[in-house]
mmCIF file of C-alpha atoms in Angstrom:
data_model
loop_
_atom_site.group_PDB
_atom_site.id
_atom_site.type_symbol
_atom_site.label_atom_id
_atom_site.label_comp_id
_atom_site.label_asym_id
_atom_site.label_seq_id
_atom_site.Cartn_x
_atom_site.Cartn_y
_atom_site.Cartn_z
ATOM 1 C CA MET A 182 -5.410 -7.427 -39.567
ATOM 2 C CA ARG A 183 -4.082 -5.419 -36.963
ATOM 3 C CA GLN A 184 -6.116 -2.635 -35.310
ATOM 4 C CA HIS A 185 -4.172 0.795 -34.554
ATOM 5 C CA PHE A 186 -4.557 2.133 -31.094
ATOM 6 C CA SER A 187 -3.700 5.339 -29.590
ATOM 7 C CA PRO A 188 -0.355 5.751 -28.414
ATOM 8 C CA VAL A 189 -1.284 6.002 -24.733
ATOM 9 C CA VAL A 190 -2.841 2.522 -24.891
ATOM 10 C CA ASN A 191 0.461 0.905 -27.173
ATOM 11 C CA SER A 192 2.176 2.254 -24.613
ATOM 12 C CA LEU A 193 0.561 0.899 -21.731
ATOM 13 C CA ALA A 194 0.288 -2.475 -22.990
ATOM 14 C CA SER A 195 3.780 -2.662 -23.850
ATOM 15 C CA VAL A 196 4.425 -2.103 -20.488
ATOM 16 C CA PHE A 197 3.045 -5.293 -19.591
ATOM 17 C CA ARG A 198 4.723 -7.687 -22.587
ATOM 18 C CA ILE A 199 8.106 -9.444 -21.331
ATOM 19 C CA SER A 200 10.494 -9.024 -23.832
ATOM 20 C CA SER A 201 12.652 -12.078 -24.848
ATOM 21 C CA ARG A 202 16.358 -12.831 -24.966
ATOM 22 C CA PRO A 203 17.027 -12.580 -28.598
ATOM 23 C CA SER A 204 18.328 -15.841 -29.947
ATOM 24 C CA PRO A 205 21.054 -16.406 -32.855
ATOM 25 C CA PHE A 206 18.106 -18.011 -34.743
ATOM 26 C CA GLN A 207 15.674 -15.144 -34.513
ATOM 27 C CA GLN A 208 18.581 -12.767 -36.632
ATOM 28 C CA PRO A 209 20.098 -13.692 -39.565
ATOM 29 C CA GLY A 210 22.878 -11.607 -39.248
ATOM 30 C CA LEU A 211 24.213 -13.221 -36.158
ATOM 31 C CA LEU A 212 23.726 -16.426 -37.009
ATOM 32 C CA SER A 213 25.571 -15.885 -40.117
ATOM 33 C CA GLN A 214 28.712 -14.242 -37.471
ATOM 34 C CA THR A 215 28.202 -17.179 -35.483
ATOM 35 C CA CYS A 216 29.086 -19.370 -38.451
ATOM 36 C CA LYS A 217 31.886 -17.208 -39.405
ATOM 37 C CA ASN A 218 33.348 -17.586 -35.971
ATOM 38 C CA THR A 219 32.840 -21.593 -36.133
ATOM 39 C CA LEU A 220 34.776 -21.832 -39.603
ATOM 40 C CA ALA A 221 37.788 -19.754 -38.191
ATOM 41 C CA PRO A 222 40.469 -22.000 -36.259
ATOM 42 C CA GLY A 223 40.360 -22.462 -32.306
ATOM 43 C CA SER A 224 36.826 -20.796 -32.045
ATOM 44 C CA ILE A 225 34.848 -23.837 -31.712
ATOM 45 C CA ILE A 226 34.191 -23.329 -27.792
ATOM 46 C CA SER A 227 33.376 -19.717 -28.177
ATOM 47 C CA SER A 228 30.744 -20.500 -30.898
ATOM 48 C CA VAL A 229 29.223 -23.406 -28.866
ATOM 49 C CA ASN A 230 29.181 -20.861 -25.991
ATOM 50 C CA ALA A 231 27.300 -18.386 -27.862
ATOM 51 C CA LEU A 232 24.487 -20.964 -29.134
ATOM 52 C CA ARG A 233 24.493 -22.359 -25.649
ATOM 53 C CA PRO A 234 20.980 -21.344 -23.625
ATOM 54 C CA PHE A 235 20.959 -19.195 -20.972
ATOM 55 C CA SER A 236 20.361 -21.978 -18.652
ATOM 56 C CA SER A 237 22.278 -24.761 -18.179
ATOM 57 C CA SER A 238 18.781 -27.176 -17.292
ATOM 58 C CA SER A 239 17.067 -27.215 -20.268
ATOM 59 C CA THR A 240 15.765 -30.551 -19.563
ATOM 60 C CA LEU A 241 14.449 -29.410 -16.158
ATOM 61 C CA GLN A 242 12.820 -26.683 -18.278
ATOM 62 C CA ALA A 243 11.268 -29.089 -21.183
ATOM 63 C CA ARG A 244 10.089 -31.104 -18.126
ATOM 64 C CA LYS A 245 8.236 -28.013 -16.769
ATOM 65 C CA GLY A 246 5.928 -27.145 -19.538
ATOM 66 C CA PRO A 247 5.781 -23.839 -21.223
ATOM 67 C CA VAL A 248 6.301 -20.929 -19.559
ATOM 68 C CA LYS A 249 2.862 -19.728 -17.333
ATOM 69 C CA THR A 250 1.959 -16.159 -17.853
ATOM 70 C CA ASP A 251 0.560 -14.215 -14.823
ATOM 71 C CA LYS A 252 -3.645 -14.013 -15.245
ATOM 72 C CA ARG A 253 -3.586 -10.502 -14.372
ATOM 73 C CA VAL A 254 -1.106 -9.613 -16.971
ATOM 74 C CA THR A 255 -3.236 -11.470 -19.669
ATOM 75 C CA LEU A 256 -6.230 -9.977 -18.367
ATOM 76 C CA ILE A 257 -4.844 -6.352 -18.771
ATOM 77 C CA ARG A 258 -3.445 -6.758 -22.236
ATOM 78 C CA TYR A 259 -6.880 -7.959 -23.191
ATOM 79 C CA PHE A 260 -8.925 -5.107 -21.824
ATOM 80 C CA LEU A 261 -5.945 -2.739 -23.063
ATOM 81 C CA ASN A 262 -6.473 -3.910 -26.534
ATOM 82 C CA HIS A 263 -9.878 -5.074 -26.569
ATOM 83 C CA PRO A 264 -11.889 -3.540 -29.695
ATOM 84 C CA LEU A 265 -14.673 -1.981 -27.481
ATOM 85 C CA THR A 266 -12.479 -0.645 -24.925
ATOM 86 C CA PRO A 267 -13.346 3.258 -25.040
ATOM 87 C CA ARG A 268 -10.698 5.885 -25.007
ATOM 88 C CA PRO A 269 -9.674 7.295 -21.833
ATOM 89 C CA LEU A 270 -12.153 10.584 -20.369
ATOM 90 C CA HIS A 271 -10.007 13.755 -19.951
ATOM 91 C CA PHE A 272 -11.561 16.967 -18.397
ATOM 92 C CA SER A 273 -11.454 19.900 -20.698
ATOM 93 C CA ARG A 274 -9.708 22.409 -19.013
ATOM 94 C CA ASN A 275 -12.018 24.186 -17.628
ATOM 95 C CA ARG A 276 -13.432 21.503 -15.799
ATOM 96 C CA TYR A 277 -9.867 20.476 -14.708
ATOM 97 C CA LEU A 278 -9.506 23.388 -12.965
ATOM 98 C CA ARG A 279 -13.365 23.270 -11.397
ATOM 99 C CA HIS A 280 -12.128 20.222 -9.971
ATOM 100 C CA TRP A 281 -8.705 21.281 -9.323
ATOM 101 C CA THR A 282 -10.275 23.974 -7.057
ATOM 102 C CA ILE A 283 -12.850 22.012 -5.289
ATOM 103 C CA HIS A 284 -10.605 19.515 -4.309
ATOM 104 C CA ARG A 285 -7.876 22.042 -3.067
ATOM 105 C CA ALA A 286 -10.543 23.844 -1.186
ATOM 106 C CA TRP A 287 -11.618 20.509 0.610
ATOM 107 C CA GLN A 288 -7.710 20.085 1.406
ATOM 108 C CA LEU A 289 -7.590 23.140 2.829
ATOM 109 C CA TYR A 290 -10.794 23.369 4.684
ATOM 110 C CA SER A 291 -9.530 19.601 5.863
ATOM 111 C CA ALA A 292 -6.384 21.018 7.291
ATOM 112 C CA LYS A 293 -8.064 24.028 9.005
ATOM 113 C CA GLN A 294 -10.479 21.880 11.090
ATOM 114 C CA ARG A 295 -7.614 19.537 12.128
ATOM 115 C CA LYS A 296 -5.457 22.299 13.278
ATOM 116 C CA ALA A 297 -8.615 24.033 15.219
ATOM 117 C CA GLN A 298 -8.836 20.495 16.566
ATOM 118 C CA GLN A 299 -4.847 20.275 17.449
ATOM 119 C CA LEU A 300 -5.246 23.301 19.007
ATOM 120 C CA GLU A 301 -8.176 22.809 21.139
ATOM 121 C CA LEU A 302 -6.702 19.886 22.672
ATOM 122 C CA GLU A 303 -3.451 21.516 23.224
ATOM 123 C CA ARG A 304 -5.457 24.279 25.043
ATOM 124 C CA GLN A 305 -7.443 21.849 27.298
ATOM 125 C CA TRP A 306 -3.941 19.838 27.996
ATOM 126 C CA ALA A 307 -2.183 23.150 28.962
ATOM 127 C CA SER A 308 -5.687 23.997 31.180
ATOM 128 C CA MET A 309 -4.997 20.502 33.356
ATOM 129 C CA LYS A 310 -1.186 21.229 33.459
ATOM 130 C CA ASP A 311 -1.793 24.827 34.879
ATOM 131 C CA ALA A 312 -4.798 23.518 37.229
ATOM 132 C CA CYS A 313 -2.478 20.884 38.604
ATOM 133 C CA GLU A 314 0.544 23.329 38.769
ATOM 134 C CA GLU A 315 -1.699 25.792 40.892
ATOM 135 C CA LEU A 316 -2.661 22.644 43.198
ATOM 136 C CA ARG A 317 1.214 21.963 43.955
ATOM 137 C CA THR A 318 2.069 25.196 44.280
ATOM 138 C CA GLY A 319 -0.801 27.587 44.950
ATOM 139 C CA VAL A 320 -2.538 26.529 47.602
ATOM 140 C CA GLY A 321 -1.114 26.614 51.291
ATOM 141 C CA ASP A 322 -1.221 23.112 52.549
ATOM 142 C CA GLY A 323 2.150 22.271 50.725
ATOM 143 C CA GLY A 324 0.979 20.598 47.789
ATOM 144 C CA ARG A 325 -0.971 17.986 50.086
ATOM 145 C CA LEU A 326 -4.294 18.070 47.583
ATOM 146 C CA PHE A 327 -1.855 17.510 44.428
ATOM 147 C CA ARG A 328 -0.488 14.608 45.936
ATOM 148 C CA THR A 329 -3.838 13.128 46.656
ATOM 149 C CA SER A 330 -5.162 13.685 43.271
ATOM 150 C CA MET A 331 -2.241 12.089 41.610
ATOM 151 C CA ASN A 332 -2.300 9.118 43.866
ATOM 152 C CA LYS A 333 -4.256 6.348 42.445
ATOM 153 C CA LYS A 334 -4.434 4.084 45.430
ATOM 154 C CA GLY A 335 -7.612 2.549 46.576
ATOM 155 C CA VAL A 336 -9.859 4.070 43.061
ATOM 156 C CA PHE A 337 -11.080 0.768 43.220
ATOM 157 C CA SER A 338 -11.195 -0.177 46.816
ATOM 158 C CA ASP A 339 -14.539 -2.692 46.498
ATOM 159 C CA GLY A 340 -12.878 -4.919 44.019
ATOM 160 C CA ILE A 341 -13.242 -4.138 39.889
ATOM 161 C CA PRO A 342 -15.969 -2.742 38.987
ATOM 162 C CA ILE A 343 -18.626 -5.104 37.091
ATOM 163 C CA GLU A 344 -18.149 -3.257 33.792
ATOM 164 C CA TYR A 345 -14.368 -4.051 33.813
ATOM 165 C CA GLY A 346 -15.288 -7.512 34.508
ATOM 166 C CA ARG A 347 -16.552 -8.598 31.413
ATOM 167 C CA LEU A 348 -16.193 -7.230 27.873
ATOM 168 C CA GLN A 349 -18.231 -4.389 26.580
ATOM 169 C CA THR A 350 -20.961 -5.389 24.180
ATOM 170 C CA ASP A 351 -23.690 -3.842 22.086
ATOM 171 C CA SER A 352 -26.346 -5.852 23.458
ATOM 172 C CA PRO A 353 -26.908 -7.268 26.933
ATOM 173 C CA SER A 354 -26.363 -10.769 28.161
ATOM 174 C CA LYS A 355 -28.943 -13.592 27.921
ATOM 175 C CA ASP A 356 -28.768 -14.166 31.026
ATOM 176 C CA GLY A 357 -29.787 -10.410 31.940
ATOM 177 C CA TRP A 358 -28.644 -8.668 35.160
ATOM 178 C CA ASP A 359 -26.522 -10.937 38.053
ATOM 179 C CA TYR A 360 -27.845 -9.399 41.201
ATOM 180 C CA ALA A 361 -25.858 -11.919 43.506
ATOM 181 C CA TRP A 362 -22.750 -10.804 42.041
ATOM 182 C CA LYS A 363 -20.314 -9.762 44.827
ATOM 183 C CA PRO A 364 -16.686 -8.671 44.184
#
């Protein structure tokens, strides 16, 4: 006896079923029509082509064995059609509206926070740009301070600092601080 399930479960289960090609032996009308075509003069080749399998390598298919189904598909079918599978839960109208309202409010709040952060970064960038422009044109030294501030030569004049010479780690090294280190 086959149990009857909800249309949702049946439609989900049918999604994962692989439809097989109809063979002439599964449909009696198709077989009788094939026989009639075979008896007609000059149609033996067409009837042979109608009964021939899709693949011309049936011996290779026989050696491979039966077609293996995907285990994931088998598990999905099992759990969809299992008699102890509970019906899917649905929100009531009021609960759905509450959920949607809270979700939408959180999205609006997050968008507002992102916009505020973006505006703050743009403000900082504009302030730095204005300060550099003031150094370049506003000071009476002809932009010497601006050129000096933009010049990166000699920043690491005494070699590379030790924090750039080794990887940054969360814990100290086993050897401790190397006081004899020279660049």
